[in-house]
Tab-separated table of N, CA and C in Angstrom:
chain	number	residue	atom	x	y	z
O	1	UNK	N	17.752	-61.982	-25.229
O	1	UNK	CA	19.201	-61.939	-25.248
O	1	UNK	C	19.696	-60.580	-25.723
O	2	UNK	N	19.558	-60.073	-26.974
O	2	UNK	CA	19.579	-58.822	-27.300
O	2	UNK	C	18.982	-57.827	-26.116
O	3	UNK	N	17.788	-57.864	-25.919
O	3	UNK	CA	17.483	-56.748	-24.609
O	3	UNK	C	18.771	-57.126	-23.601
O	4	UNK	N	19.085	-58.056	-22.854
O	4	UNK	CA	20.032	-58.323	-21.701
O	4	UNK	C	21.421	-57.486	-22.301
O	5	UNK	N	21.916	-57.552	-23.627
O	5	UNK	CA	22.830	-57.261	-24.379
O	5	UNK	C	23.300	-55.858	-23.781
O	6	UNK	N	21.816	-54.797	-24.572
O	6	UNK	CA	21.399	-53.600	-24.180
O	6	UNK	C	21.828	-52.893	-23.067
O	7	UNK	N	21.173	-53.983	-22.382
O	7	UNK	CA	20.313	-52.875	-21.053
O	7	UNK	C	22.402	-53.322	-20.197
O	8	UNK	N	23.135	-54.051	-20.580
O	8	UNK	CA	24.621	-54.211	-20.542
O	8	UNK	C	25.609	-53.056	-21.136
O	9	UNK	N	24.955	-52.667	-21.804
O	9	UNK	CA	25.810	-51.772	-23.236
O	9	UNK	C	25.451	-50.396	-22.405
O	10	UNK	N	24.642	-50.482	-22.046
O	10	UNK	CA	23.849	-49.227	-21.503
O	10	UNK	C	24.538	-48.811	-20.140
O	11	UNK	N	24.804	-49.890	-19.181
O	11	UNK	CA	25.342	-49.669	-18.151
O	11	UNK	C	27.127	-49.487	-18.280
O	12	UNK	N	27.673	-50.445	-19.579
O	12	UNK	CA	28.795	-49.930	-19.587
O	12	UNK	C	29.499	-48.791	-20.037
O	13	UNK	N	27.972	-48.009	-20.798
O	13	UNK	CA	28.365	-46.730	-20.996
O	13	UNK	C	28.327	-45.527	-20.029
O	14	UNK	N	27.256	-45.783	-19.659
O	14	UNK	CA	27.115	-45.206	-18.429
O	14	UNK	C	28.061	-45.219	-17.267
O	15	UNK	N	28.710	-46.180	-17.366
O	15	UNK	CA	30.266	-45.998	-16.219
O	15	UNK	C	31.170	-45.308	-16.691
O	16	UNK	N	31.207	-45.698	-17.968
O	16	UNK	CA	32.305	-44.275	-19.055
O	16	UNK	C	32.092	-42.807	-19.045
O	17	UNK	N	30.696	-42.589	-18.900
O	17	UNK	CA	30.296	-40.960	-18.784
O	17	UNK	C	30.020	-40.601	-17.383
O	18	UNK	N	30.005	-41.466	-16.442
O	18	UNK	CA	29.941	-41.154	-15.155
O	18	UNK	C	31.822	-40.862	-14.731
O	19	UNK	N	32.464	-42.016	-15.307
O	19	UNK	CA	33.893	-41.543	-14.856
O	19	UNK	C	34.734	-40.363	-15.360
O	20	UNK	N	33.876	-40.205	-16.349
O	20	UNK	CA	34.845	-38.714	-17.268
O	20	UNK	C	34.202	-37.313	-16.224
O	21	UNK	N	32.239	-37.561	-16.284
O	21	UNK	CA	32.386	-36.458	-15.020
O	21	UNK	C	32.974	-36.231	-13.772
O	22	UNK	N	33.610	-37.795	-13.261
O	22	UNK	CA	34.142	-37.567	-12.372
O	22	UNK	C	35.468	-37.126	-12.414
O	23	UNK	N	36.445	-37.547	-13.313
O	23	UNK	CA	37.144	-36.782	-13.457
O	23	UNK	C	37.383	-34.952	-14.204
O	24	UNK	N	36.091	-34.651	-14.956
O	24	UNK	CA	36.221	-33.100	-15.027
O	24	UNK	C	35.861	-32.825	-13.630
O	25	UNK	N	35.144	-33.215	-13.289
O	25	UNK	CA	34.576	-32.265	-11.645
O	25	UNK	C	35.733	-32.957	-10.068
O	26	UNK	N	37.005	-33.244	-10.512
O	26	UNK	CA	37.397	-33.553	-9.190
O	26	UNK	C	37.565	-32.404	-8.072
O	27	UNK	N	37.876	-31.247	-9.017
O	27	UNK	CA	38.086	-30.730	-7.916
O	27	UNK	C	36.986	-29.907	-6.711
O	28	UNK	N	35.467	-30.939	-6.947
O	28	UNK	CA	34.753	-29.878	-6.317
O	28	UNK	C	34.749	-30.620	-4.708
O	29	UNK	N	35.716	-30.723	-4.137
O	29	UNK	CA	35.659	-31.283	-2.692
O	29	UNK	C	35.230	-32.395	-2.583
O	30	UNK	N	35.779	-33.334	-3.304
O	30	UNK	CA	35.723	-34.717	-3.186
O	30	UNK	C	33.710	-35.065	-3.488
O	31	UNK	N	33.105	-34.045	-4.253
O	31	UNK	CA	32.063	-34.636	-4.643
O	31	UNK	C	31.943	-35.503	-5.637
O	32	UNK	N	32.978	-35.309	-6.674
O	32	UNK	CA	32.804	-35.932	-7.832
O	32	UNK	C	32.964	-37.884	-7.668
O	33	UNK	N	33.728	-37.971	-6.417
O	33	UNK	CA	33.658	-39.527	-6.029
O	33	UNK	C	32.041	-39.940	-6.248
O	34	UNK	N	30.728	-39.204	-5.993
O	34	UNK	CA	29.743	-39.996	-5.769
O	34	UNK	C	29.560	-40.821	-7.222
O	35	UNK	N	29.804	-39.918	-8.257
O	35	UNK	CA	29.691	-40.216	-9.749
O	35	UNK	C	30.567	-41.666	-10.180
O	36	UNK	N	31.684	-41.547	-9.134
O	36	UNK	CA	32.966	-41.938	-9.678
O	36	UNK	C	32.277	-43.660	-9.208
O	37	UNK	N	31.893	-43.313	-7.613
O	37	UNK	CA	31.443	-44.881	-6.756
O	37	UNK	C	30.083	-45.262	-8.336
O	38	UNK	N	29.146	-44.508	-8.712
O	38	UNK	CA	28.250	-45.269	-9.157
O	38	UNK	C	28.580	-45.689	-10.470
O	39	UNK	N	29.844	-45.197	-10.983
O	39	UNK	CA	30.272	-45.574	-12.413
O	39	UNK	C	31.092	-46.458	-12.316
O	40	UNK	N	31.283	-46.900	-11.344
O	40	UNK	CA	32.448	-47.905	-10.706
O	40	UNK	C	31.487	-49.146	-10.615
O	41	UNK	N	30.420	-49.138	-9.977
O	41	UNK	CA	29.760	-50.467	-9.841
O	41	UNK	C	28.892	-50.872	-10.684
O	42	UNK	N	28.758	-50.008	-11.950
O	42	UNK	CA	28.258	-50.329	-12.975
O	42	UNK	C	29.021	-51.073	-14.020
O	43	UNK	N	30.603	-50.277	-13.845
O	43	UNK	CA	31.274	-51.225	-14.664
O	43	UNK	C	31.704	-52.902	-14.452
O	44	UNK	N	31.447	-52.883	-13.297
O	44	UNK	CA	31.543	-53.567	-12.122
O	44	UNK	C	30.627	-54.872	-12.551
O	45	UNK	N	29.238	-54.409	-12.954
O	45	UNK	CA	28.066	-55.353	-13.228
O	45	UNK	C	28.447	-55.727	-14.534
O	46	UNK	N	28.871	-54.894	-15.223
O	46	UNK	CA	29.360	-54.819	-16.978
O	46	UNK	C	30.405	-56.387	-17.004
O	47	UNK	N	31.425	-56.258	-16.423
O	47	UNK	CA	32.717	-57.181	-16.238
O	47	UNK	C	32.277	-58.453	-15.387
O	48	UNK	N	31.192	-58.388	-15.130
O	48	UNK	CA	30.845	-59.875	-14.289
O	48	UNK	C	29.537	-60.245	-15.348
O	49	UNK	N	28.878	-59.382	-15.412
O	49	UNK	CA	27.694	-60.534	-16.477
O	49	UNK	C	27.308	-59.928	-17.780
O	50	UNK	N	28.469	-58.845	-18.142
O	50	UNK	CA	28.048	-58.402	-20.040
O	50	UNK	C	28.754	-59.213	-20.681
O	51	UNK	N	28.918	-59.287	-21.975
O	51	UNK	CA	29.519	-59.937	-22.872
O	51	UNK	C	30.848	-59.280	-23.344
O	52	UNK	N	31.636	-60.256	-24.111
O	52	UNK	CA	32.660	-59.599	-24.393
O	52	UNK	C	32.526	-57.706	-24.771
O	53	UNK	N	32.093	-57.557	-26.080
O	53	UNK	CA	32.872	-55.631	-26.038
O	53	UNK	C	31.826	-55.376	-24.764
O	54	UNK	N	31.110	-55.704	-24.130
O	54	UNK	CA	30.466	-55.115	-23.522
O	54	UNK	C	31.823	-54.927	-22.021
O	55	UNK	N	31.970	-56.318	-21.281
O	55	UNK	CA	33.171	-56.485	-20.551
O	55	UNK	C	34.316	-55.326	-20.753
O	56	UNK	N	34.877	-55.168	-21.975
O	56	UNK	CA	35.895	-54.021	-22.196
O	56	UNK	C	35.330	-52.842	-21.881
O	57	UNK	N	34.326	-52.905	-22.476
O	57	UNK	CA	33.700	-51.157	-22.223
O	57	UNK	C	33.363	-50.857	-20.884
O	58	UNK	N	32.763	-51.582	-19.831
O	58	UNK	CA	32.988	-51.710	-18.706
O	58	UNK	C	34.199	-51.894	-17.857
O	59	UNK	N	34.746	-52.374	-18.076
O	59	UNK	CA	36.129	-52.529	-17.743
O	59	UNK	C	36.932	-50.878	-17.712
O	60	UNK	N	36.960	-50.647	-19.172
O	60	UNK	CA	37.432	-49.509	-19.538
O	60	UNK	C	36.881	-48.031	-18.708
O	61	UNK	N	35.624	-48.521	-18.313
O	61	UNK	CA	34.711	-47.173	-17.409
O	61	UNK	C	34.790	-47.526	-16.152
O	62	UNK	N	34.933	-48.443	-15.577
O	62	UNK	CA	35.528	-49.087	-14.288
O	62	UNK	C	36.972	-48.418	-13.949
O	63	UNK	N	37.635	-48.406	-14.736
O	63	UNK	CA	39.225	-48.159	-15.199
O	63	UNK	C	38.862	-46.297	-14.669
O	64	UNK	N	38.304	-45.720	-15.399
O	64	UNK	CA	38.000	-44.368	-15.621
O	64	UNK	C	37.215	-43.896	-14.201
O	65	UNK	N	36.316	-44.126	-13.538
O	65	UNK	CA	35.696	-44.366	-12.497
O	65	UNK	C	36.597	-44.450	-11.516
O	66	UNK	N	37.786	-45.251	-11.494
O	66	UNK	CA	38.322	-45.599	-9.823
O	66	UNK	C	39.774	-44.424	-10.064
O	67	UNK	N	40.141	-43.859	-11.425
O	67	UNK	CA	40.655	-42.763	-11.283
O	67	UNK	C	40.334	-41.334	-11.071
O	68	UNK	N	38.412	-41.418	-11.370
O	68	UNK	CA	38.066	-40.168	-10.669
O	68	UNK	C	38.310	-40.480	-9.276
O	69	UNK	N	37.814	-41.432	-8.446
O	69	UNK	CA	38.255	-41.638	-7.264
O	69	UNK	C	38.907	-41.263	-6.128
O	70	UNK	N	40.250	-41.949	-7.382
O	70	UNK	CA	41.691	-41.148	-6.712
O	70	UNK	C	41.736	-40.039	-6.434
O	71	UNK	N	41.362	-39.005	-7.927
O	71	UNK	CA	41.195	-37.550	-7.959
O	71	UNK	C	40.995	-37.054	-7.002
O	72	UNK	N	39.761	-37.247	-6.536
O	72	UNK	CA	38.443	-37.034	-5.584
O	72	UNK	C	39.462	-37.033	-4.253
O	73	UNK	N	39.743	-38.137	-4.168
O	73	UNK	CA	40.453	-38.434	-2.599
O	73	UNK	C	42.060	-37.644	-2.789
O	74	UNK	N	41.886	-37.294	-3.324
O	74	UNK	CA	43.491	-36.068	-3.587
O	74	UNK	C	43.261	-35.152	-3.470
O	75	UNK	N	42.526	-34.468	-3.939
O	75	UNK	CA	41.503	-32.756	-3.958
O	75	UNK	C	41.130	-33.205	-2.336
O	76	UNK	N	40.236	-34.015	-1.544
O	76	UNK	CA	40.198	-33.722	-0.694
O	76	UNK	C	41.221	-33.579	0.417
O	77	UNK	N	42.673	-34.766	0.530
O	77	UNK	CA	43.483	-34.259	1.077
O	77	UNK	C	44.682	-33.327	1.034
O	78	UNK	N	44.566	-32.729	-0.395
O	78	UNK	CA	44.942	-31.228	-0.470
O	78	UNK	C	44.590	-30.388	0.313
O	79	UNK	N	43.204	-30.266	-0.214
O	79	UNK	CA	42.463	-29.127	0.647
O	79	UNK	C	42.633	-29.164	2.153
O	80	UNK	N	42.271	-30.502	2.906
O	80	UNK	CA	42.331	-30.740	4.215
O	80	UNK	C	43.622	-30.278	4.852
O	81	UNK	N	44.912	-30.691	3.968
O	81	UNK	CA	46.042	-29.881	4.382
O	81	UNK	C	46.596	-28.733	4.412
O	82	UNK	N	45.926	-27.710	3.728
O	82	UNK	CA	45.587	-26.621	3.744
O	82	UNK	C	45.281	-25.593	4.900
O	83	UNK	N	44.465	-26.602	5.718
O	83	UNK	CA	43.682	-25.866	6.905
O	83	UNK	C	44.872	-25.941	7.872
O	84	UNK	N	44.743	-24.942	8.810
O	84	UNK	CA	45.264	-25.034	10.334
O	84	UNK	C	44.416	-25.706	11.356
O	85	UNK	N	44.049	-26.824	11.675
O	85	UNK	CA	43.320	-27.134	12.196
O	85	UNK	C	43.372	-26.779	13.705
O	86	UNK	N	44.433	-26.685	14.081
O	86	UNK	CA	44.965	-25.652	14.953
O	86	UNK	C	43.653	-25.048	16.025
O	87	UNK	N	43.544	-24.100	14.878
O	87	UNK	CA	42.446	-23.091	15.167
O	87	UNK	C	41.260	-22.774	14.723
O	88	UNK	N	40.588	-24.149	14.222
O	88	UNK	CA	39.117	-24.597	13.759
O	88	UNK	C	38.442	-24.861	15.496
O	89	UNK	N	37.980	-23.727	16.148
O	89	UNK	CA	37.585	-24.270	17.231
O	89	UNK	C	36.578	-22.726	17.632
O	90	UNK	N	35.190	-23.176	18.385
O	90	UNK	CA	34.422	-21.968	18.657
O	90	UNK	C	34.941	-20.819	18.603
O	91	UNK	N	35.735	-20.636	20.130
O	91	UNK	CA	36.871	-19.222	20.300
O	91	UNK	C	36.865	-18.582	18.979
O	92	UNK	N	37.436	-19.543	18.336
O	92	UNK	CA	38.097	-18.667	16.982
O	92	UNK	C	36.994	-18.429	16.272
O	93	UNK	N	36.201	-18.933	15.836
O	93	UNK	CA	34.646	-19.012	15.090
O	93	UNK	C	33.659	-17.282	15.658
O	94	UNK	N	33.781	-17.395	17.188
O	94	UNK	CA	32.764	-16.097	17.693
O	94	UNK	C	33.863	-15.265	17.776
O	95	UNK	N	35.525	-15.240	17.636
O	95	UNK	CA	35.712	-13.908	17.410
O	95	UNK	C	35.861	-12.801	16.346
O	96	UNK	N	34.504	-13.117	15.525
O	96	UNK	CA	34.182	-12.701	14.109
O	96	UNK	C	33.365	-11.690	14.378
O	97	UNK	N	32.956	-12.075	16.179
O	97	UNK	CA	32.016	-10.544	15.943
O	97	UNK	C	32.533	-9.538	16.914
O	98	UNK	N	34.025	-9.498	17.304
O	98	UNK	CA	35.057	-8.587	18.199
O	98	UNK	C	35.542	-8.003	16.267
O	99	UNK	N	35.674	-7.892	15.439
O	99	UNK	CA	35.964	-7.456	14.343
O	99	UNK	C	35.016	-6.907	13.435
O	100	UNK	N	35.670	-5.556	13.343
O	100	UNK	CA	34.584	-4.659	11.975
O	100	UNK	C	34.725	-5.415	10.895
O	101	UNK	N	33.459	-5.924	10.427
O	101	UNK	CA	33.232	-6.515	9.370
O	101	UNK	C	33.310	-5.790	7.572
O	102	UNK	N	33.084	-4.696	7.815
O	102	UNK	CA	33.640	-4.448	6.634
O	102	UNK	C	35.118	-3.736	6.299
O	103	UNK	N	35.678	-3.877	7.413
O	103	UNK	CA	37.683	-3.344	7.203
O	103	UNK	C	37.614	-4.861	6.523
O	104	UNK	N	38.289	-4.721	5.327
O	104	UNK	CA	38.582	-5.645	4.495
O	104	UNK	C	40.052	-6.570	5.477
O	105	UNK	N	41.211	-5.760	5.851
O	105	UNK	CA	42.612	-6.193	6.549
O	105	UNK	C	41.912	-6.774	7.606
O	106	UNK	N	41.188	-6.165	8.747
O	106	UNK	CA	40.641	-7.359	9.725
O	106	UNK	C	40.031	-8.609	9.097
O	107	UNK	N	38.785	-8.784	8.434
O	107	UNK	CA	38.385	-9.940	7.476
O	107	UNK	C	39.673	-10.770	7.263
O	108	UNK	N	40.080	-10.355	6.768
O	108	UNK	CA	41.160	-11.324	5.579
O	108	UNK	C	42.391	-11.899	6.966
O	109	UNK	N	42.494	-11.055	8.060
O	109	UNK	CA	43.670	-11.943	9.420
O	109	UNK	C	42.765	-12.865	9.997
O	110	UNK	N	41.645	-12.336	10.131
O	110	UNK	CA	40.828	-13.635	11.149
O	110	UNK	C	40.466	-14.712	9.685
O	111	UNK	N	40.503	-14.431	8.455
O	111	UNK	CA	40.195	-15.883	8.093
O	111	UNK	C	41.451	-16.195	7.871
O	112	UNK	N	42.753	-15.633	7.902
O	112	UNK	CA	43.875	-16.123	7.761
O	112	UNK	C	44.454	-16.962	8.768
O	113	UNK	N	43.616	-16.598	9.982
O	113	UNK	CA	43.867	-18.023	10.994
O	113	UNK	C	43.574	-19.386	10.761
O	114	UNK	N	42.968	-19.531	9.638
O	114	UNK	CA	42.255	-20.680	9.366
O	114	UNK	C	43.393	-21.388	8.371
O	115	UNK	N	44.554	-21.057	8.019
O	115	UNK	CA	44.935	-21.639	6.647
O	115	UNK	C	46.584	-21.770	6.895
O	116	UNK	N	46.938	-22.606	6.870
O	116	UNK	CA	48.712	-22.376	6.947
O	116	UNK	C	49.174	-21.960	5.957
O	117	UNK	N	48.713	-21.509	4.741
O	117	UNK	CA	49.457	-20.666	3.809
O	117	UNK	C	48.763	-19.138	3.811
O	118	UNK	N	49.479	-18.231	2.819
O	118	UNK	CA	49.585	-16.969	2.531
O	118	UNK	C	48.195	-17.008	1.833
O	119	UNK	N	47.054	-16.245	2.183
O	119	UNK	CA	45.647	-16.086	1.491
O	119	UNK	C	45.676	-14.654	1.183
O	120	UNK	N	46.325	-13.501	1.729
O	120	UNK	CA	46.110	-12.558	1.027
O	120	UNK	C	46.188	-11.860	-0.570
O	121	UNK	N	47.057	-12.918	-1.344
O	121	UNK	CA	47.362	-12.643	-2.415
O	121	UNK	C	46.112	-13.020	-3.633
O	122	UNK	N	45.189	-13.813	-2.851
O	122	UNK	CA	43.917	-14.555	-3.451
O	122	UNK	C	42.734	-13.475	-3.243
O	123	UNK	N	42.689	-12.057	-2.521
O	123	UNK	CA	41.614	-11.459	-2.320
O	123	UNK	C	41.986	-10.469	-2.683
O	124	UNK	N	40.955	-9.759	-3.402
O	124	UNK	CA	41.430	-8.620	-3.883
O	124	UNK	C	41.189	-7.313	-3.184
């Protein structure tokens, strides 16, 4: 009973430190969801067969977990809106090598096709 207790306590902590990394790391392109999904179904196991503080503490990392989530799925449709999708297409891709690659002003227009906002102010 005590071991079952444990190896409960263990997983509901573990959804608590899986959801906090997921929320420091949201913004790395919706990776931090993977952390977020496995701290989610741990709390998940916590709230269906731990015991009471165990239930809260799971609960509570369950809680923490489905708001990295969100994060995750926000950072990615930020970013996604970002793009011009426009002009995500071969054409535009091979005419990287009709451009001198090291004129910094050519670089920075052909990747500026890629973005509906102002990117020059981001390169130095």
């Amino acid at each position: 009973m005590v071991e079952e207790t444990n190896k409960h306590f263990g997983l509901a902590l573990t959804s608590l430190i899986l959801g906090g990394v997921s929320l420091l790391s949201f913004m790395l392109y919706g990776l931090s969801a993977i952390p977020a999904l496995i701290g989610a179904i741990f709390g998940l196991i916590c709230l269906i067969k731990g015991q009471k503080h165990v239930r809260v503490m799971g609960g509570i990392g369950m809680a923490v977990c489905i708001l990295g989530i969100i994060a995750a799925v926000a950072m990615v449709y930020l970013y996604a809106s970002m793009i011009n999708w426009q002009n995500v297409n071969m054409d535009a891709f091979q005419s990287l090598q009709n451009i001198d690659q090291t004129d910094k002003t050519q670089v920075t227009e052909w990747v500026q096709q890629f973005f509906k906002m102002d990117i020059s102010s981001y390169i130095n």
